[in-house]
Amino acid sequence: MVTVLKAGTTEEQKRMLIKWFEDQGLRVHEYENDNQTVLGLIGDTSGIDVEMLELLDIVEHVALISEPFKKANRKFHPEDSVIDVGGRKIGGGSFAVIAGPCSVETEEQIIEVAKAVKASGATMLRGGAFKPRTSPYDFQGLKAEGLKLLLEAKRETGLPIVTEIMNQDHLDLFEDVDVIQVGARNMQNFELLKELGRTDKPILLKRGLANTIKELLMSAEYIMSGGNENVILCERGIRTFETYTRNTLDLSVIPVLHNLTHLPVVVDPSHATGHSDLVEPMAMAATAGGADGLMIEVHNNPPMALCDGAQSLTPLQFEETMKKVRRIREVVA
Amino acid sequence: MVTVLKAGTTEEQKRMLIKWFEDQGLRVHEYENDNQTVLGLIGDTSGIDVEMLELLDIVEHVALISEPFKKANRKFHPEDSVIDVGGRKIGGGSFAVIAGPCSVETEEQIIEVAKAVKASGATMLRGGAFKPRTSPYDFQGLKAEGLKLLLEAKRETGLPIVTEIMNQDHLDLFEDVDVIQVGARNMQNFELLKELGRTDKPILLKRGLANTIKELLMSAEYIMSGGNENVILCERGIRTFETYTRNTLDLSVIPVLHNLTHLPVVVDPSHATGHSDLVEPMAMAATAGGADGLMIEVHNNPPMALCDGAQSLTPLQFEETMKKVRRIREVVA
Amino acid sequence: MVTVLKAGTTEEQKRMLIKWFEDQGLRVHEYENDNQTVLGLIGDTSGIDVEMLELLDIVEHVALISEPFKKANRKFHPEDSVIDVGGRKIGGGSFAVIAGPCSVETEEQIIEVAKAVKASGATMLRGGAFKPRTSPYDFQGLKAEGLKLLLEAKRETGLPIVTEIMNQDHLDLFEDVDVIQVGARNMQNFELLKELGRTDKPILLKRGLANTIKELLMSAEYIMSGGNENVILCERGIRTFETYTRNTLDLSVIPVLHNLTHLPVVVDPSHATGHSDLVEPMAMAATAGGADGLMIEVHNNPPMALCDGAQSLTPLQFEETMKKVRRIREVVA
Amino acid sequence: MVTVLKAGTTEEQKRMLIKWFEDQGLRVHEYENDNQTVLGLIGDTSGIDVEMLELLDIVEHVALISEPFKKANRKFHPEDSVIDVGGRKIGGGSFAVIAGPCSVETEEQIIEVAKAVKASGATMLRGGAFKPRTSPYDFQGLKAEGLKLLLEAKRETGLPIVTEIMNQDHLDLFEDVDVIQVGARNMQNFELLKELGRTDKPILLKRGLANTIKELLMSAEYIMSGGNENVILCERGIRTFETYTRNTLDLSVIPVLHNLTHLPVVVDPSHATGHSDLVEPMAMAATAGGADGLMIEVHNNPPMALCDGAQSLTPLQFEETMKKVRRIREVVA
């Protein structure tokens, strides 16, 4: 860490800051430039609260040399993490395909979709039981009843299930769930993250709409520092000025995250684009870009089902997409 | 609501959709344009899930004519809401000044700051006990102990207190708190919002970093639809490409929100800008722009206190700022 | 186009607006909803200045049903445009690879790079002669001398050349250039676009840092409406809050643009990401996502050449990337 | 400037880079941290191309200590610049009000508006003759004829005129214009900026939709480094995810720019918000925030004039706004 002091800093202020750094166990390397003092900090700076340091009156600039995340950091864990989900692996060369409807609606629906996506090559079943909705007047999901239907579909097909939690008080209900999903809006719900850090379940952590790559890794760190290292990261689009797509899918995070962390990276082209005709090309792009898995919405699509948007693929479309994804995997794997 | 159908929509698909609208109690006004069918929906469309409707294969575009929020809507509640906080009012011409340190640190600190800001004209005391931090390794606040110190400062000064909640399970601890703050990262923590809707405490709801004005109002609606109409909205900067300021303070939300809703609007220039020298001009700008109140960080500023950033004003700076703010209020009030 | 009038609109105001629409040759279909008048406009609305219409006092909302771009619109030109660049084609199944250094530096450099990229499969040579730089104190390119060196490299290798124009007054210098590039910062330099519309040269139009897909198409329309329909669109990243990559590469524009327009779409992963180790995965992702071509920076990389960033691939890295890109092409083509 | 080298950098690579820095006349202060070499550069680093340096393979991070703009920098020019516009001053305590219609339409219109805004206290007249429009099919302004009408209005009222240039080839036409405006879309049209740097006319430089404060200052530097130091900066809103307002007005740039530069700062609330009812509160906010002037659209508003949006104030509304702005000025001046 390099700390540049402002031009007017007094000798006494500087000495107090240096002493404070030394009290934190750091050595301080000092030199002058343009009448400004530059302090190079040597040692483990992970305990330093950078945000606070930057706000000090006498500090002009803090330049980080090492990252603030540790358990998620590839530097300290060079090999890919491979997460085991009921025998299906993800990461380190194992590719996961998580497919299913946005919301669980009925037993017939979820079982029919589960069988269809399994037949096309999905390795896990997704389905929403608790649904975060912008409006309090919109459908909020089947809740506990939806979880039961998902477990029923798991029994029928053997597919591990992935579903979203919105409240740490519901954790008991998720006992038989295989992967607990943290949605984009809860990526910085630190209380929820801490609670999930105390479990040993794989957590699929979605990037928030306006969260940086570093913040995503710091949120993973919340879970991992609690003892649960089974974290799967998920890119699902960020919020930008472009309104043609629901969000802007940021695929360069795949290689960036692979550089920074050993955790597997999954891409959700359905939520990112919001249009079914964009799902296949973006699923192929994500696969070619090195993703460790895909998360795709599939619905058995009765003609007017209002809970099924053009964002979902039909089972037939999903089958076609999977064929192409597999051919791309042959090139990149 | 106007729904435009895609060019290839079949007669049968159209009839199914019209029937579905009619089943929701709407009348449908239909006409053709450029080979596309346009459906004008007449009646109460607030029960329609627009997001879902837009995603239907046959739907090209949905144009909303009326807003999806009801309880927060000025149309149905033309007068300003005035929130009573322990006898201090906010909204409808009453201006609130909420001041205090970012974090509660010690009894001496919080009482000294409380007395100072009260003397300068603050009407409420703020202070963080539970602190949301990006890194799990950073200081997380004094928690329950911090709440006790805040209540002590309330006893000493009579100032109502405003402090942030991060977890609905802590609600019991907030029994004597006057205003419960929902931070930007929790603006769409719908489970927390629902729980707060069941209380009768004033809620200060901060706009999320990447949330639109409409989403802010929908989150207020979550609280209000639960029965608690004491909601104060707070602008604290949004995330943009500009990195010079911590966030981009969006002051035009003040008149926009005043047009759309009857709820009071408070501005927090400290978090928005992240620099103490920007706080006074932005506090003045917010006041001139019509804000119903300000939320300002003040710290008694021991020279090296690392929990006090340049974002905080000293009590002396706060006093100067308050003098100017009062003069601006004379112009706008 | 659907125009919704505000609640308080008088009968006379409404009649004036309807008359004005009719004077533009449109038929107006009127109905009431929620005390608001909705006007459905029937006929060719492309002459209506929507931005202005939306700003009228009595207008609440304008919903477009048809797009404001005509010559670029796939609806009126269903087949892919195929642009011929000195015998090399792009679009309609023909894939272009445009490679070369950021800046032309010396004759040896540009010829060596040109030969290398040709050997690896590039179909066109890129190189900057006029360089747009944020700082007036930074290197601005070799200018006319750089163009001469590019033409020399073309003579040696037969590769058509692609280079950026910054000023319509330089057009004479570009007579032997094969493709004229309009950089992101000039995407809405309408005077330049109009001038290029009077030439018959292929134009590579880069998306501006903060420009929407629609604005990109409207800028293409500026060129095409002048008579030059040889426009190649280029995605090169947009500006968002994420700072880890130079820009955020928005690959979903590939299928979106293919839906909206018949023009070919090229992706530049070098400028978008700013890091050479992200270029290969994003080149593969763009190819898998359906791009009609790639634009990649390649430099022969003397160890300390300061005009060669980590953003450029070495000729060897480029060769490896091309092998993988070709294998991806086999899957998508 | 501090340059941090990547962990794997060889001794030879490091020595080459240090030698290169020394060849640029810099002294290099070197030390180690965490197995990474940190180079502190001492001397005038303004000639170093930071962007290029950052992209070098061996460079992990470059931290700037001094800003890259010189002529615009307050450090080297501590007093406020005061720009003289035909006897009317702006900056250094002098407040300018630039008002007039978006587009010049007729002689009657521009003269009527000019007289009205002068009577209410405007110090300069604005009006568009050359109009940048997203669509080639929209009205592009009266061009040379519009300039003539503006000069006519100047003769009638004595108000200096401010109008936008889009093409350096039009400079001759602007000989009698008092302030030449560079629009947001041309903020990085460097060829135009260089040409304006060769004139001695005051230039009103608008911030681009997605341009940072630093980029705005670098564009001012383009003009100033050419010899023309009469630059007025203008904030007119940036592009964000929020769509309720046309752009997001970023008022914190006022104090930020006042810290960084001696140039005057004007705010345009009309273009920023796009709604006339937001203009007055934002004009007041900008004034309270310390702006050196305002730029406001005023139209004499025949009921259906399609070139006059709800964004324009009527002369009467402008008069009311000016009264309040003057009262705010009394507080801040």
Short mmCIF file of C-alpha atoms in Angstrom, two decimals, chain B residues 3-333:
data_model
loop_
_atom_site.label_atom_id
_atom_site.label_comp_id
_atom_site.label_asym_id
_atom_site.label_seq_id
_atom_site.Cartn_x
_atom_site.Cartn_y
_atom_site.Cartn_z
CA THR B 3 -49.90 -2.79 -25.02
CA VAL B 4 -48.50 -3.07 -28.54
CA LEU B 5 -48.52 -6.55 -30.06
CA LYS B 6 -45.80 -7.86 -32.36
CA ALA B 7 -46.45 -7.99 -36.09
CA GLY B 8 -46.81 -11.76 -36.38
CA THR B 9 -49.33 -12.22 -33.53
CA THR B 10 -52.14 -14.58 -34.54
CA GLU B 11 -55.79 -13.76 -34.12
CA GLU B 12 -56.08 -16.54 -31.54
CA GLN B 13 -53.13 -15.33 -29.48
CA LYS B 14 -54.59 -11.85 -29.49
CA ARG B 15 -57.98 -13.09 -28.39
CA MET B 16 -56.41 -15.08 -25.55
CA LEU B 17 -54.57 -12.02 -24.30
CA ILE B 18 -57.64 -9.81 -24.55
CA LYS B 19 -59.66 -12.38 -22.67
CA TRP B 20 -56.98 -12.53 -20.00
CA PHE B 21 -57.09 -8.74 -19.62
CA GLU B 22 -60.87 -8.84 -19.37
CA ASP B 23 -60.65 -11.53 -16.71
CA GLN B 24 -58.58 -9.04 -14.71
CA GLY B 25 -61.51 -6.63 -14.88
CA LEU B 26 -60.15 -4.39 -17.62
CA ARG B 27 -61.82 -3.11 -20.74
CA VAL B 28 -59.71 -3.34 -23.90
CA HIS B 29 -59.72 -0.74 -26.65
CA GLU B 30 -58.18 -2.13 -29.84
CA TYR B 31 -56.92 -0.56 -33.05
CA GLU B 32 -54.46 -1.25 -35.83
CA ASN B 33 -51.33 0.65 -36.83
CA ASP B 34 -48.63 -0.40 -39.29
CA ASN B 35 -49.92 -3.96 -39.21
CA GLN B 36 -49.54 -3.99 -35.46
CA THR B 37 -52.37 -4.25 -32.98
CA VAL B 38 -52.46 -1.69 -30.21
CA LEU B 39 -54.47 -2.50 -27.08
CA GLY B 40 -55.46 0.36 -24.82
CA LEU B 41 -56.34 -1.00 -21.36
CA ILE B 42 -59.02 0.86 -19.47
CA GLY B 43 -59.55 0.38 -15.73
CA ASP B 44 -57.35 -0.32 -12.73
CA THR B 45 -54.15 -1.87 -14.13
CA SER B 46 -52.22 -1.81 -10.86
CA GLY B 47 -52.71 -5.58 -10.47
CA ILE B 48 -51.05 -6.29 -13.83
CA ASP B 49 -47.48 -7.58 -13.61
CA VAL B 50 -45.96 -5.31 -16.26
CA GLU B 51 -42.55 -6.91 -16.19
CA MET B 52 -44.10 -10.26 -17.01
CA LEU B 53 -46.41 -8.78 -19.63
CA GLU B 54 -43.49 -7.16 -21.42
CA LEU B 55 -41.73 -10.49 -21.64
CA LEU B 56 -44.59 -12.24 -23.46
CA ASP B 57 -43.60 -13.44 -26.90
CA ILE B 58 -46.42 -11.56 -28.62
CA VAL B 59 -45.90 -8.26 -26.79
CA GLU B 60 -43.66 -5.66 -28.42
CA HIS B 61 -44.04 -2.85 -25.96
CA VAL B 62 -46.00 -1.83 -22.87
CA ALA B 63 -46.46 1.86 -22.18
CA LEU B 64 -47.55 2.76 -18.68
CA ILE B 65 -49.92 5.64 -18.32
CA SER B 66 -50.35 5.47 -14.57
CA GLU B 67 -47.69 4.74 -11.96
CA PRO B 68 -47.43 1.37 -10.22
CA PHE B 69 -47.18 2.86 -6.73
CA LYS B 70 -50.34 3.77 -4.89
CA LYS B 71 -49.89 4.58 -1.24
CA ALA B 72 -46.83 6.75 -1.95
CA ASN B 73 -48.52 8.44 -4.91
CA ARG B 74 -49.30 12.13 -4.64
CA LYS B 75 -52.25 11.68 -7.01
CA PHE B 76 -54.16 9.84 -4.32
CA HIS B 77 -52.78 11.90 -1.41
CA PRO B 78 -52.23 15.45 -2.70
CA GLU B 79 -51.05 16.98 0.59
CA ASP B 80 -47.48 16.62 1.83
CA SER B 81 -47.04 13.96 4.46
CA VAL B 82 -45.68 15.36 7.68
CA ILE B 83 -43.81 12.77 9.74
CA ASP B 84 -43.73 13.32 13.48
CA VAL B 85 -40.50 12.20 15.14
CA GLY B 86 -40.80 12.63 18.87
CA GLY B 87 -42.40 16.01 18.40
CA ARG B 88 -40.02 17.17 15.68
CA LYS B 89 -41.70 17.33 12.30
CA ILE B 90 -40.41 16.69 8.83
CA GLY B 91 -42.22 17.47 5.56
CA GLY B 92 -44.94 19.95 4.64
CA GLY B 93 -42.69 22.93 5.31
CA SER B 94 -40.92 21.53 8.37
CA PHE B 95 -37.20 21.15 7.76
CA ALA B 96 -35.18 18.49 9.57
CA VAL B 97 -31.45 18.47 10.20
CA ILE B 98 -30.11 15.06 11.15
CA ALA B 99 -26.49 15.25 12.26
CA GLY B 100 -23.93 13.11 14.04
CA PRO B 101 -21.00 10.78 13.58
CA CYS B 102 -20.73 7.98 11.03
CA SER B 103 -20.12 5.49 13.83
CA VAL B 104 -20.82 5.67 17.52
CA GLU B 105 -17.44 5.20 19.21
CA THR B 106 -17.62 6.13 22.89
CA GLU B 107 -20.05 7.71 25.31
CA GLU B 108 -17.98 10.90 25.48
CA GLN B 109 -17.82 11.17 21.70
CA ILE B 110 -21.52 10.72 21.01
CA ILE B 111 -22.64 13.00 23.82
CA GLU B 112 -20.19 15.72 22.89
CA VAL B 113 -21.23 15.60 19.24
CA ALA B 114 -24.93 15.48 20.18
CA LYS B 115 -24.63 18.59 22.31
CA ALA B 116 -22.65 20.41 19.65
CA VAL B 117 -25.01 19.67 16.77
CA LYS B 118 -28.03 20.50 18.90
CA ALA B 119 -26.50 23.88 19.72
CA SER B 120 -26.00 24.55 16.01
CA GLY B 121 -29.60 23.69 15.16
CA ALA B 122 -29.75 19.96 14.43
CA THR B 123 -33.19 18.49 15.11
CA MET B 124 -32.16 14.83 15.27
CA LEU B 125 -29.04 12.86 16.13
CA ARG B 126 -27.63 10.23 13.78
CA GLY B 127 -24.97 7.64 14.58
CA GLY B 128 -24.15 4.18 13.27
CA ALA B 129 -24.26 1.22 15.64
CA PHE B 130 -24.58 -1.54 13.03
CA LYS B 131 -22.29 -0.67 10.09
CA PRO B 132 -22.55 -2.27 6.64
CA ARG B 133 -18.97 -2.64 5.39
CA THR B 134 -17.80 -3.93 2.02
CA SER B 135 -15.05 -5.95 3.70
CA PRO B 136 -15.72 -8.54 6.42
CA TYR B 137 -12.39 -7.50 7.94
CA ASP B 138 -13.43 -3.85 8.53
CA PHE B 139 -14.94 -2.45 11.73
CA GLN B 140 -18.61 -3.47 11.89
CA GLY B 141 -19.80 -1.02 14.54
CA LEU B 142 -20.42 -1.29 18.29
CA LYS B 143 -23.81 -2.92 17.62
CA ALA B 144 -26.12 -3.22 20.68
CA GLU B 145 -23.60 -1.29 22.77
CA GLY B 146 -23.71 1.53 20.19
CA LEU B 147 -27.51 1.69 20.44
CA LYS B 148 -27.22 2.08 24.22
CA LEU B 149 -24.81 4.98 23.82
CA LEU B 150 -27.16 6.65 21.33
CA LEU B 151 -30.03 6.39 23.80
CA GLU B 152 -27.78 7.86 26.45
CA ALA B 153 -27.10 10.83 24.16
CA LYS B 154 -30.84 11.17 23.54
CA ARG B 155 -31.44 11.32 27.30
CA GLU B 156 -28.79 14.03 27.66
CA THR B 157 -29.93 16.22 24.78
CA GLY B 158 -33.53 15.33 24.02
CA LEU B 159 -32.65 14.81 20.35
CA PRO B 160 -34.55 11.96 18.66
CA ILE B 161 -32.14 9.39 17.23
CA VAL B 162 -31.80 7.96 13.74
CA THR B 163 -29.78 4.78 13.23
CA GLU B 164 -29.48 1.99 10.69
CA ILE B 165 -30.90 -1.51 10.91
CA MET B 166 -29.32 -4.33 8.89
CA ASN B 167 -31.30 -7.34 10.03
CA GLN B 168 -34.97 -7.75 10.89
CA ASP B 169 -33.96 -10.04 13.76
CA HIS B 170 -32.53 -6.99 15.56
CA LEU B 171 -35.87 -5.16 15.62
CA ASP B 172 -36.30 -5.65 19.37
CA LEU B 173 -33.11 -3.70 19.98
CA PHE B 174 -34.57 -0.72 18.07
CA GLU B 175 -37.58 -0.27 20.33
CA ASP B 176 -36.44 3.11 21.67
CA VAL B 177 -34.92 4.32 18.42
CA ASP B 178 -36.95 7.20 16.91
CA VAL B 179 -36.22 6.73 13.21
CA ILE B 180 -34.98 3.44 11.74
CA GLN B 181 -32.72 3.91 8.75
CA VAL B 182 -32.59 1.46 5.84
CA GLY B 183 -29.23 1.81 4.11
CA ALA B 184 -28.65 2.02 0.38
CA ARG B 185 -27.50 -1.60 0.13
CA ASN B 186 -30.73 -2.80 1.74
CA MET B 187 -33.15 -0.67 -0.27
CA GLN B 188 -34.35 -3.81 -2.05
CA ASN B 189 -34.02 -6.19 0.91
CA PHE B 190 -37.73 -6.82 0.60
CA GLU B 191 -37.93 -9.09 3.63
CA LEU B 192 -36.55 -6.32 5.83
CA LEU B 193 -38.92 -3.78 4.27
CA LYS B 194 -41.95 -5.98 4.90
CA GLU B 195 -40.96 -6.40 8.53
CA LEU B 196 -40.58 -2.63 8.94
CA GLY B 197 -44.01 -2.22 7.37
CA ARG B 198 -45.42 -4.02 10.40
CA THR B 199 -43.98 -1.47 12.84
CA ASP B 200 -45.20 2.08 13.32
CA LYS B 201 -41.77 3.70 13.51
CA PRO B 202 -40.68 6.38 11.03
CA ILE B 203 -38.40 4.77 8.45
CA LEU B 204 -35.66 6.70 6.66
CA LEU B 205 -35.27 4.85 3.36
CA LYS B 206 -32.05 5.55 1.45
CA ARG B 207 -31.95 5.25 -2.32
CA GLY B 208 -29.79 2.37 -3.55
CA LEU B 209 -26.63 3.08 -5.49
CA ALA B 210 -28.13 1.93 -8.76
CA ASN B 211 -31.81 2.28 -8.11
CA THR B 212 -34.20 4.40 -10.09
CA ILE B 213 -36.63 6.87 -8.59
CA LYS B 214 -39.45 4.46 -9.38
CA GLU B 215 -37.73 1.61 -7.57
CA LEU B 216 -37.22 3.84 -4.54
CA LEU B 217 -40.95 4.56 -4.53
CA MET B 218 -41.77 0.87 -4.95
CA SER B 219 -39.59 0.10 -1.92
CA ALA B 220 -41.43 2.78 0.05
CA GLU B 221 -44.60 1.06 -1.13
CA TYR B 222 -43.40 -2.23 0.43
CA ILE B 223 -43.27 -0.50 3.82
CA MET B 224 -46.47 1.46 3.34
CA SER B 225 -48.52 -1.45 2.01
CA GLY B 226 -47.70 -3.23 5.27
CA GLY B 227 -49.42 -0.47 7.20
CA ASN B 228 -46.57 1.88 8.12
CA GLU B 229 -46.94 5.13 6.20
CA ASN B 230 -44.18 7.00 8.07
CA VAL B 231 -41.56 6.86 5.34
CA ILE B 232 -38.86 9.49 4.76
CA LEU B 233 -36.99 9.20 1.45
CA CYS B 234 -33.27 9.95 1.30
CA GLU B 235 -31.05 10.73 -1.70
CA ARG B 236 -27.40 9.89 -0.98
CA GLY B 237 -25.79 9.69 -4.40
CA ILE B 238 -25.89 7.13 -7.18
CA ARG B 239 -23.11 5.14 -8.81
CA THR B 240 -21.86 6.50 -12.12
CA PHE B 241 -18.64 6.46 -14.13
CA GLU B 242 -17.39 9.58 -12.30
CA THR B 243 -14.87 8.66 -9.62
CA TYR B 244 -13.86 12.08 -8.34
CA THR B 245 -16.72 12.10 -5.86
CA ARG B 246 -17.61 8.92 -4.00
CA ASN B 247 -21.05 8.92 -5.65
CA THR B 248 -22.94 11.31 -7.90
CA LEU B 249 -25.44 13.34 -5.88
CA ASP B 250 -28.66 13.50 -7.93
CA LEU B 251 -30.40 16.62 -6.65
CA SER B 252 -33.05 16.71 -9.36
CA VAL B 253 -34.75 13.86 -7.50
CA ILE B 254 -35.96 16.45 -4.97
CA PRO B 255 -38.47 18.18 -7.29
CA VAL B 256 -39.15 14.92 -9.15
CA LEU B 257 -40.07 13.14 -5.91
CA HIS B 258 -42.12 16.09 -4.76
CA ASN B 259 -44.12 15.78 -7.98
CA LEU B 260 -44.62 12.04 -7.65
CA THR B 261 -45.10 11.52 -3.94
CA HIS B 262 -46.28 13.19 -0.75
CA LEU B 263 -43.42 11.73 1.30
CA PRO B 264 -40.65 14.02 2.61
CA VAL B 265 -37.26 13.98 0.91
CA VAL B 266 -33.97 14.30 2.78
CA VAL B 267 -30.51 14.68 1.22
CA ASP B 268 -27.25 13.27 2.62
CA PRO B 269 -24.39 15.27 1.08
CA SER B 270 -21.75 13.56 3.27
CA HIS B 271 -22.06 10.04 1.87
CA ALA B 272 -22.86 11.31 -1.61
CA THR B 273 -19.67 13.31 -2.01
CA GLY B 274 -17.26 11.65 0.41
CA HIS B 275 -15.34 14.91 0.90
CA SER B 276 -15.94 17.38 3.72
CA ASP B 277 -15.21 20.40 1.54
CA LEU B 278 -18.09 19.45 -0.75
CA VAL B 279 -20.60 19.01 2.07
CA GLU B 280 -21.41 22.67 2.67
CA PRO B 281 -22.00 23.67 -0.98
CA MET B 282 -24.10 20.54 -1.57
CA ALA B 283 -26.06 21.05 1.66
CA MET B 284 -26.85 24.56 0.44
CA ALA B 285 -27.73 23.31 -3.04
CA ALA B 286 -30.04 20.61 -1.64
CA THR B 287 -31.77 23.16 0.56
CA ALA B 288 -32.19 25.58 -2.33
CA GLY B 289 -33.50 22.71 -4.47
CA GLY B 290 -36.34 22.14 -2.02
CA ALA B 291 -35.20 19.30 0.24
CA ASP B 292 -37.25 18.70 3.40
CA GLY B 293 -34.14 18.00 5.39
CA LEU B 294 -30.44 17.23 5.48
CA MET B 295 -28.44 14.37 6.93
CA ILE B 296 -24.87 15.43 7.72
CA GLU B 297 -21.93 13.66 9.31
CA VAL B 298 -20.30 15.54 12.15
CA HIS B 299 -17.40 14.32 14.26
CA ASN B 300 -15.59 15.93 17.14
CA ASN B 301 -12.46 15.03 15.25
CA PRO B 302 -9.52 14.08 17.43
CA PRO B 303 -6.60 14.63 15.04
CA MET B 304 -5.96 10.99 14.09
CA ALA B 305 -9.27 9.22 14.80
CA LEU B 306 -9.29 6.71 11.97
CA CYS B 307 -13.04 6.28 12.08
CA ASP B 308 -13.53 9.89 11.15
CA GLY B 309 -12.99 10.73 7.57
CA ALA B 310 -12.61 14.01 5.77
CA GLN B 311 -16.23 13.34 4.89
CA SER B 312 -17.27 14.49 8.36
CA LEU B 313 -17.57 18.12 9.32
CA THR B 314 -16.17 19.31 12.60
CA PRO B 315 -18.74 20.83 14.98
CA LEU B 316 -17.39 24.24 14.03
CA GLN B 317 -17.73 23.61 10.30
CA PHE B 318 -21.23 22.27 10.91
CA GLU B 319 -22.17 25.45 12.76
CA GLU B 320 -21.02 27.57 9.82
CA THR B 321 -22.86 25.39 7.34
CA MET B 322 -26.05 25.60 9.39
CA LYS B 323 -25.93 29.38 9.34
CA LYS B 324 -25.87 29.40 5.56
CA VAL B 325 -28.48 26.68 5.28
CA ARG B 326 -30.83 28.73 7.43
CA ARG B 327 -30.37 31.73 5.16
CA ILE B 328 -31.16 29.59 2.10
CA ARG B 329 -34.25 28.23 3.88
CA GLU B 330 -35.51 31.81 4.24
CA VAL B 331 -35.45 32.11 0.46
CA VAL B 332 -37.14 28.81 -0.38
CA ALA B 333 -39.55 28.34 2.53
#
